[in-house]
Amino acid sequence: MTDAKTDYAAADDVGEGERQALEALLFRLADDEYVVAERYIEWQIYAPSLESDLALANIAQDEFGHARLWYDLLQEFGRSEEEVLWERDSADFRHSTLVELPFEDGDWADVVVRSYLYDTAERLRLEALANSSYAPIRDRVGKVLSEERYHREHAGNWLERLARKGEHGDETSHRKLEAATERLLPHALSLFEAGPHEADIVEYGFRTRTLEDLREEWLDIVVSFMEGLDLAVPDPDEVERPEEIGRDGSHTDDWFDLYDDFTHTYRELDFEEPIKLRAQGPKEKGAAK
Amino acid sequence: MSMGFEDSGVGTESETKAPDGSEACAYTSYEEGEVDAEYPKTGEGAEGVAREVWDALYEVQDPEMPVSVVDLGLIYDVFVDEEARSVVVEMTLTYTGCPARDMIINDVRCAAETASGVDSAEVKLRYSPGWNVNMVTEQGRADLREFGLSV
């Protein structure tokens, strides 16, 4: 389980400082998952084959599911789903800019590289939460990780297929992967940017590894794998970093457009409560099913 | 339909490398995943109000397949407070992205409230241990096979 750190069984067990650190950690997780899924579903009906269309839809469904798990935990601190998602100010979202970028028009290489970079980082992050001192987080990690493996397989398979010139890949696909990498890597680095509560997150044992540590391992994995496929990867210490880093609420303009899109229906319907699809009262005693 | 049968159920394995060595045509495994000996929970030995609650839960079917949520291994515990005439049902879902989550929770809650001696029921979701196909009971396997799934 955990080492000498205090163990927190539930939302009621944490003080104000711990709560702020947990909320910061959970918003990063939940927002990353939610926004990456919002972008993935833009490929519905456009993916290059029926199977890849289904695969990406399925991955998006998983990421929405994971987002819901983490937003659920935020709600245990007394907020509603509306407050943590639909009515939250767009500038309060804490996802990495990697997940908010629009796809280059029809550029399948972008989704392949993006999901490879993202899912590799996600695995490392989840593993660093497996022994979290906050029980509600660590109790969810196993299930989430078990659903992540095929995401990495999907991205990795496509990466190999398009990078290797021959049966599937060619000069064009190789070049497109490199262009996507060059474009996305500076944004992917923001996955590991610290927020204001970072020291507390580690100090309280909510995450058992530092962001620097995770970043280093992530770079080891992705750079060696991609270079092994003969793909040029920019030097992460040399790349020009975007002004927006996501983790502090600064985002690219595209995020604000996406936000307007996905909250559009919510705002239009103007409902005060989610609509119930079924009667919510208890069935009559002894009623036949 | 997506029940997460492709999942290993092994949560925190540590892979040292990115997915090299993966096979494009990897088969789907239906048999992986370890299960705590306590699972599946079936209400065996439950008496009184708890017995009635378990019996009611057996009547709740998964929205996607004609199999009881108990036989599917989704029910993790039932706690009855006879004095308060209330019950808490702890359960899980086959996969986190289940779009029928609210529907299943509502069905389970309503079923638990049909037990005599119960005025109100609450459903709490748990994800640990993570569900996998080995949590399906023998009856559940038979039902799934009849439905056309090879388990």
Coordinates of C-alpha atoms in Angstrom, one line a residue:
Chain A
M1 CA 0.0 0.0 0.0
T2 CA 1.5 3.3 1.0
D3 CA 4.6 4.2 3.0
A4 CA 4.7 6.4 6.0
K5 CA 2.3 9.0 4.5
T6 CA -1.1 9.5 6.0
D7 CA -3.7 7.5 4.3
Y8 CA -7.0 9.2 3.3
A9 CA -10.0 6.8 3.0
A10 CA -12.5 9.3 1.6
A11 CA -13.4 12.9 0.8
D12 CA -14.4 13.5 4.4
D13 CA -11.0 12.7 5.7
V14 CA -9.1 15.5 4.0
G15 CA -8.4 19.0 5.2
E16 CA -8.4 22.2 3.2
G17 CA -4.8 21.9 1.9
E18 CA -5.2 18.3 0.9
R19 CA -8.5 19.1 -0.8
Q20 CA -7.0 21.8 -2.9
A21 CA -4.1 19.5 -4.0
L22 CA -6.5 16.7 -4.8
E23 CA -8.8 18.9 -6.8
A24 CA -5.8 20.2 -8.8
L25 CA -4.7 16.6 -9.5
L26 CA -8.2 15.4 -10.4
F27 CA -8.9 18.3 -12.7
R28 CA -5.7 17.7 -14.7
L29 CA -6.7 14.1 -15.1
A30 CA -10.3 14.5 -15.8
D31 CA -9.9 17.4 -18.2
D32 CA -7.1 15.7 -20.2
E33 CA -9.4 12.6 -20.7
Y34 CA -12.5 14.6 -21.5
V35 CA -10.9 16.9 -24.0
V36 CA -8.8 14.2 -25.8
A37 CA -12.1 12.2 -26.2
E38 CA -13.9 15.3 -27.6
R39 CA -11.2 15.6 -30.2
Y40 CA -11.1 11.9 -31.0
I41 CA -14.8 11.8 -31.8
E42 CA -14.3 14.4 -34.5
W43 CA -12.9 11.4 -36.5
Q44 CA -16.3 9.7 -36.5
I45 CA -17.1 8.7 -40.1
Y46 CA -13.8 10.2 -41.3
A47 CA -11.3 7.6 -40.1
P48 CA -9.5 5.8 -42.9
S49 CA -11.2 2.5 -42.5
L50 CA -14.3 1.2 -40.7
E51 CA -12.2 -0.6 -38.2
S52 CA -10.1 2.4 -37.3
D53 CA -13.3 4.4 -37.1
L54 CA -14.7 1.9 -34.6
A55 CA -11.4 1.7 -32.7
L56 CA -11.1 5.4 -32.2
A57 CA -14.7 5.7 -31.2
N58 CA -14.1 2.9 -28.6
I59 CA -11.0 4.6 -27.3
A60 CA -12.9 7.9 -27.0
Q61 CA -15.7 6.1 -25.1
D62 CA -13.1 4.7 -22.6
E63 CA -11.6 8.2 -22.1
F64 CA -15.0 9.7 -21.5
G65 CA -15.5 6.9 -19.0
H66 CA -12.2 7.7 -17.3
A67 CA -13.1 11.4 -17.3
R68 CA -16.4 10.5 -15.6
L69 CA -14.6 8.6 -12.9
W70 CA -12.3 11.5 -12.0
Y71 CA -15.1 14.1 -12.3
D72 CA -17.1 11.8 -9.9
L73 CA -14.4 12.1 -7.3
L74 CA -14.4 15.9 -7.7
Q75 CA -18.1 15.8 -7.0
E76 CA -17.5 14.0 -3.7
F77 CA -16.1 17.4 -2.6
G78 CA -19.6 18.8 -2.9
R79 CA -19.8 20.0 -6.5
S80 CA -22.3 19.0 -9.1
E81 CA -21.5 17.6 -12.5
E82 CA -22.7 20.9 -14.0
E83 CA -20.2 22.7 -11.9
V84 CA -17.2 20.5 -12.7
L85 CA -17.9 20.4 -16.4
W86 CA -20.8 22.1 -18.2
E87 CA -20.8 25.4 -16.3
R88 CA -17.1 25.7 -15.5
D89 CA -15.4 28.6 -17.0
S90 CA -13.4 27.7 -20.1
A91 CA -10.3 29.3 -18.6
D92 CA -10.5 27.1 -15.5
F93 CA -9.8 23.9 -17.5
R94 CA -6.4 22.4 -16.7
H95 CA -5.8 20.0 -19.6
S96 CA -2.6 20.0 -21.5
T97 CA -2.7 21.9 -24.8
L98 CA -1.8 18.6 -26.6
V99 CA -5.3 17.4 -26.3
E100 CA -7.1 20.5 -27.3
L101 CA -5.4 21.1 -30.7
P102 CA -7.6 20.6 -33.7
F103 CA -6.5 17.8 -36.0
E104 CA -4.8 19.0 -39.2
D105 CA -7.5 18.5 -41.8
G106 CA -7.7 14.8 -42.6
D107 CA -4.3 14.1 -41.1
W108 CA -4.5 10.6 -39.7
A109 CA -0.8 10.8 -38.8
D110 CA -1.7 13.5 -36.3
V111 CA -4.1 11.2 -34.4
V112 CA -1.6 8.4 -34.4
V113 CA 1.2 10.5 -33.0
R114 CA -1.0 12.3 -30.6
S115 CA -2.6 9.2 -29.1
Y116 CA 0.8 7.5 -28.9
L117 CA 2.3 10.4 -27.0
Y118 CA -0.7 10.9 -24.8
D119 CA -1.4 7.3 -23.9
T120 CA 2.2 6.6 -23.1
A121 CA 2.1 9.5 -20.7
E122 CA -1.2 8.4 -19.3
R123 CA 0.1 5.0 -18.4
L124 CA 3.0 6.5 -16.5
R125 CA 0.8 8.9 -14.7
L126 CA -1.7 6.2 -13.7
E127 CA 1.0 3.9 -12.4
A128 CA 2.2 6.8 -10.3
L129 CA -1.3 6.9 -8.8
A130 CA -1.6 3.2 -8.1
N131 CA -0.2 3.7 -4.6
S132 CA -1.9 7.1 -4.0
S133 CA -2.5 7.9 -0.3
Y134 CA -6.0 8.9 -1.4
A135 CA -7.9 5.6 -1.5
P136 CA -10.7 6.6 -3.9
I137 CA -8.0 7.4 -6.6
R138 CA -5.9 4.2 -6.1
D139 CA -9.1 2.1 -6.1
R140 CA -9.9 3.3 -9.6
V141 CA -6.5 3.0 -11.2
G142 CA -6.4 -0.7 -11.8
K143 CA -9.6 -0.7 -13.8
V144 CA -8.5 2.3 -15.8
L145 CA -5.1 0.9 -16.6
S146 CA -6.7 -2.4 -17.7
E147 CA -8.6 -0.4 -20.3
E148 CA -5.6 1.5 -21.5
R149 CA -3.4 -1.2 -22.9
Y150 CA -5.2 -1.6 -26.2
H151 CA -5.1 2.2 -26.7
R152 CA -1.3 2.0 -26.7
E153 CA -1.4 -1.0 -28.9
H154 CA -3.6 0.8 -31.4
A155 CA -1.4 3.9 -31.6
G156 CA 1.8 1.9 -31.6
N157 CA 0.6 -0.5 -34.4
W158 CA -0.4 2.4 -36.6
L159 CA 2.8 4.2 -35.8
E160 CA 4.9 1.2 -36.9
R161 CA 2.7 0.6 -39.9
L162 CA 3.0 4.2 -41.2
A163 CA 6.6 4.7 -40.3
R164 CA 8.1 1.6 -42.0
K165 CA 8.3 2.1 -45.7
G166 CA 7.2 -1.0 -47.5
E167 CA 3.9 -2.8 -47.3
H168 CA 1.9 0.0 -45.8
G169 CA 4.0 3.0 -45.1
D170 CA 5.8 5.1 -47.7
E171 CA 7.7 8.4 -48.0
T172 CA 4.5 10.4 -47.5
S173 CA 3.3 8.6 -44.4
H174 CA 6.8 8.8 -42.9
R175 CA 7.0 12.5 -43.6
K176 CA 3.5 13.1 -42.2
L177 CA 4.4 11.3 -38.9
E178 CA 7.5 13.5 -38.6
A179 CA 5.5 16.7 -39.3
A180 CA 2.9 15.7 -36.7
T181 CA 5.7 14.9 -34.2
E182 CA 7.3 18.3 -34.7
R183 CA 4.0 20.0 -34.3
L184 CA 2.7 18.0 -31.3
L185 CA 5.9 17.4 -29.2
P186 CA 6.1 21.0 -27.8
H187 CA 2.5 20.7 -26.7
A188 CA 2.9 17.2 -25.3
L189 CA 5.6 18.6 -23.0
S190 CA 3.0 20.6 -21.3
L191 CA 1.6 17.3 -20.0
F192 CA 4.3 17.5 -17.4
E193 CA 4.0 21.2 -16.5
A194 CA 3.4 21.8 -12.8
G195 CA 0.4 23.6 -11.4
P196 CA 0.4 25.7 -8.2
H197 CA -0.4 22.7 -6.0
E198 CA 2.3 20.4 -7.5
A199 CA 4.5 20.3 -4.4
D200 CA 1.5 19.4 -2.2
I201 CA 0.3 16.6 -4.6
V202 CA 3.6 14.8 -4.1
E203 CA 4.1 15.8 -0.4
Y204 CA 0.7 14.3 0.6
G205 CA 1.5 11.2 -1.4
F206 CA -1.5 11.7 -3.8
R207 CA 0.9 11.0 -6.7
T208 CA 4.0 9.0 -5.8
R209 CA 6.3 10.4 -8.5
T210 CA 7.3 13.9 -9.5
L211 CA 6.4 15.3 -12.9
E212 CA 10.1 15.7 -13.7
D213 CA 10.6 12.0 -13.1
L214 CA 7.6 11.1 -15.2
R215 CA 8.7 13.4 -18.0
E216 CA 12.1 11.8 -18.1
E217 CA 10.8 8.3 -18.3
W218 CA 8.2 9.3 -20.9
L219 CA 10.9 10.9 -23.1
D220 CA 13.1 7.8 -22.8
I221 CA 10.2 5.6 -24.0
V222 CA 8.8 7.7 -26.8
V223 CA 12.1 9.0 -28.2
S224 CA 13.7 5.6 -28.4
F225 CA 10.6 4.0 -29.9
M226 CA 10.1 6.6 -32.5
E227 CA 13.8 6.9 -33.4
G228 CA 13.8 3.1 -33.6
L229 CA 11.2 3.6 -36.4
D230 CA 13.6 6.0 -38.1
L231 CA 11.4 9.0 -37.2
A232 CA 13.2 12.3 -36.4
V233 CA 12.2 13.6 -33.0
P234 CA 13.0 17.2 -32.1
D235 CA 15.3 17.7 -29.2
P236 CA 12.8 18.4 -26.3
D237 CA 15.2 20.9 -24.7
E238 CA 15.5 22.8 -27.9
V239 CA 12.0 23.0 -29.2
E240 CA 10.2 26.3 -29.1
R241 CA 7.5 26.0 -26.4
P242 CA 4.1 27.5 -27.0
E243 CA 3.1 30.4 -24.7
E244 CA 0.0 28.5 -23.6
I245 CA 0.6 25.5 -21.3
G246 CA -2.9 24.5 -20.4
R247 CA -2.1 23.5 -16.8
D248 CA -2.4 27.1 -15.7
G249 CA -5.6 27.8 -17.6
S250 CA -3.9 29.4 -20.5
H251 CA -5.1 27.7 -23.7
T252 CA -4.9 28.1 -27.5
D253 CA -7.8 29.8 -29.2
D254 CA -8.9 26.5 -30.5
W255 CA -9.8 25.4 -27.0
F256 CA -12.3 28.1 -26.6
D257 CA -14.0 27.2 -29.8
L258 CA -14.1 23.6 -28.8
Y259 CA -15.6 24.6 -25.4
D260 CA -18.3 26.6 -27.1
D261 CA -19.1 23.6 -29.3
F262 CA -19.4 21.0 -26.6
T263 CA -21.3 23.2 -24.2
H264 CA -23.6 24.4 -26.9
T265 CA -26.4 21.9 -26.4
Y266 CA -26.2 22.3 -22.7
R267 CA -26.6 26.1 -22.9
E268 CA -29.4 25.9 -25.6
L269 CA -31.5 23.4 -23.6
D270 CA -31.2 25.5 -20.5
F271 CA -32.4 22.7 -18.3
E272 CA -32.1 23.0 -14.6
E273 CA -31.7 19.3 -14.1
P274 CA -30.6 16.5 -16.3
I275 CA -33.5 14.9 -18.0
K276 CA -34.4 11.5 -16.5
L277 CA -34.8 8.8 -19.2
R278 CA -36.8 6.5 -17.0
A279 CA -39.2 6.8 -14.0
Q280 CA -37.1 7.1 -10.9
G281 CA -39.5 5.8 -8.3
P282 CA -39.4 2.4 -6.8
K283 CA -41.3 -0.3 -8.5
E284 CA -44.4 -1.6 -6.8
K285 CA -43.7 -4.3 -4.3
G286 CA -43.9 -7.7 -6.0
A287 CA -44.4 -6.2 -9.4
A288 CA -43.3 -8.6 -12.2
K289 CA -40.1 -7.6 -13.9
Chain B
M1 CA -21.4 -4.3 -27.5
S2 CA -18.4 -3.7 -25.4
M3 CA -17.9 -5.4 -22.2
G4 CA -14.2 -5.0 -21.9
F5 CA -13.6 -8.7 -22.5
E6 CA -10.4 -7.7 -24.1
D7 CA -9.2 -6.4 -20.8
S8 CA -6.7 -8.4 -18.9
G9 CA -8.0 -7.3 -15.5
V10 CA -4.4 -7.0 -14.5
G11 CA -4.3 -3.4 -13.3
T12 CA -0.9 -2.1 -12.5
E13 CA 1.5 -4.1 -14.6
S14 CA 4.6 -2.2 -15.5
E15 CA 5.6 -2.3 -19.1
T16 CA 9.1 -1.2 -19.7
K17 CA 8.7 -0.4 -23.4
A18 CA 6.2 1.1 -25.7
P19 CA 4.1 -1.3 -27.7
D20 CA 6.7 -2.9 -29.8
G21 CA 6.2 -6.6 -30.4
S22 CA 2.5 -6.1 -30.5
E23 CA 0.7 -8.1 -33.2
A24 CA -1.8 -6.5 -35.5
C25 CA -4.0 -9.6 -35.3
A26 CA -3.7 -10.3 -31.6
Y27 CA -6.5 -12.5 -30.5
T28 CA -9.0 -11.5 -27.9
S29 CA -8.6 -13.2 -24.6
Y30 CA -11.6 -14.2 -22.7
E31 CA -9.8 -16.0 -19.9
E32 CA -7.3 -13.6 -18.4
G33 CA -7.7 -11.9 -15.2
E34 CA -7.4 -13.0 -11.6
V35 CA -10.3 -12.9 -9.2
D36 CA -10.2 -12.5 -5.5
A37 CA -11.7 -15.7 -4.0
E38 CA -14.5 -13.6 -2.5
Y39 CA -15.9 -12.8 -5.9
P40 CA -18.4 -13.2 -7.4
K41 CA -20.7 -12.3 -4.6
T42 CA -24.0 -14.1 -5.0
G43 CA -25.8 -13.6 -1.7
E44 CA -25.1 -17.2 -0.8
G45 CA -26.1 -17.6 2.9
A46 CA -27.9 -14.3 3.1
E47 CA -31.0 -14.3 5.2
G48 CA -34.0 -12.2 6.1
V49 CA -34.1 -8.8 4.4
A50 CA -30.7 -9.2 2.8
R51 CA -32.0 -12.5 1.2
E52 CA -34.9 -10.6 -0.2
V53 CA -32.6 -7.9 -1.6
W54 CA -30.4 -10.4 -3.3
D55 CA -33.4 -12.2 -4.7
A56 CA -34.7 -8.9 -6.1
L57 CA -31.2 -8.1 -7.6
Y58 CA -31.2 -11.4 -9.4
E59 CA -34.2 -10.1 -11.3
V60 CA -32.3 -7.1 -12.6
Q61 CA -30.8 -7.8 -16.1
D62 CA -27.9 -6.1 -17.8
P63 CA -29.4 -3.7 -20.3
E64 CA -27.3 -5.1 -23.1
M65 CA -27.7 -8.8 -22.4
P66 CA -30.3 -11.2 -20.9
V67 CA -28.2 -12.0 -17.8
S68 CA -28.7 -11.0 -14.2
V69 CA -26.5 -8.3 -12.8
V70 CA -25.7 -10.8 -9.9
D71 CA -24.7 -13.6 -12.3
L72 CA -22.6 -11.1 -14.3
G73 CA -20.7 -10.5 -11.0
L74 CA -21.5 -6.8 -10.8
I75 CA -22.8 -6.8 -7.2
Y76 CA -20.0 -6.5 -4.7
D77 CA -21.9 -6.2 -1.4
V78 CA -25.3 -5.6 0.2
F79 CA -25.6 -3.9 3.6
V80 CA -29.0 -3.8 5.3
D81 CA -29.8 -1.5 8.2
E82 CA -33.0 -3.0 9.5
E83 CA -33.6 -0.3 12.0
A84 CA -33.4 2.5 9.4
R85 CA -35.2 0.3 6.9
S86 CA -32.4 1.2 4.4
V87 CA -30.0 -0.8 2.2
V88 CA -26.7 0.1 0.5
V89 CA -25.8 -1.9 -2.5
E90 CA -22.2 -1.8 -3.7
M91 CA -21.6 -2.7 -7.3
T92 CA -19.3 -2.2 -10.2
L93 CA -19.6 -1.9 -14.0
T94 CA -18.0 -4.1 -16.7
Y95 CA -16.2 -1.1 -18.1
T96 CA -15.8 2.5 -17.0
G97 CA -17.3 4.0 -20.1
C98 CA -20.6 2.1 -19.7
P99 CA -23.3 4.4 -21.2
A100 CA -26.0 2.6 -19.2
R101 CA -24.5 3.5 -15.9
D102 CA -27.4 5.6 -14.6
M103 CA -30.0 3.1 -15.9
I104 CA -28.4 0.1 -14.2
I105 CA -27.9 2.0 -10.9
N106 CA -31.6 3.0 -11.0
D107 CA -32.7 -0.5 -11.8
V108 CA -30.7 -1.9 -8.9
R109 CA -31.9 0.7 -6.5
C110 CA -35.5 0.2 -7.5
A111 CA -35.1 -3.6 -7.1
A112 CA -33.6 -3.3 -3.7
E113 CA -36.4 -1.1 -2.6
T114 CA -39.0 -3.8 -3.5
A115 CA -37.7 -5.9 -0.5
S116 CA -40.1 -5.8 2.4
G117 CA -38.5 -3.9 5.3
V118 CA -36.7 -1.6 2.9
D119 CA -37.9 2.0 2.4
S120 CA -34.8 3.4 0.7
A121 CA -31.8 2.0 -1.1
E122 CA -28.6 3.6 -2.1
V123 CA -26.2 2.3 -4.8
K124 CA -22.5 2.9 -4.5
L125 CA -20.1 2.2 -7.4
R126 CA -16.8 0.5 -6.7
Y127 CA -14.0 -0.2 -9.2
S128 CA -11.9 -2.3 -7.0
P129 CA -11.4 -5.1 -7.6
G130 CA -11.8 -4.3 -11.2
W131 CA -14.4 -6.4 -12.9
N132 CA -13.3 -9.0 -15.4
V133 CA -15.0 -11.9 -17.1
N134 CA -13.9 -14.4 -14.5
M135 CA -16.4 -12.8 -12.1
V136 CA -19.3 -14.2 -14.1
T137 CA -21.0 -17.1 -12.3
E138 CA -21.7 -20.5 -13.9
Q139 CA -25.3 -19.5 -14.4
G140 CA -24.1 -16.2 -16.0
R141 CA -21.9 -18.1 -18.4
A142 CA -24.7 -20.4 -19.4
D143 CA -26.9 -17.3 -20.0
L144 CA -24.3 -15.6 -22.0
R145 CA -23.6 -18.7 -24.1
E146 CA -27.3 -19.0 -24.8
F147 CA -27.2 -15.3 -25.9
G148 CA -24.5 -16.2 -28.3
L149 CA -21.3 -15.2 -26.6
S150 CA -18.5 -17.7 -26.2
V151 CA -17.4 -17.5 -22.6

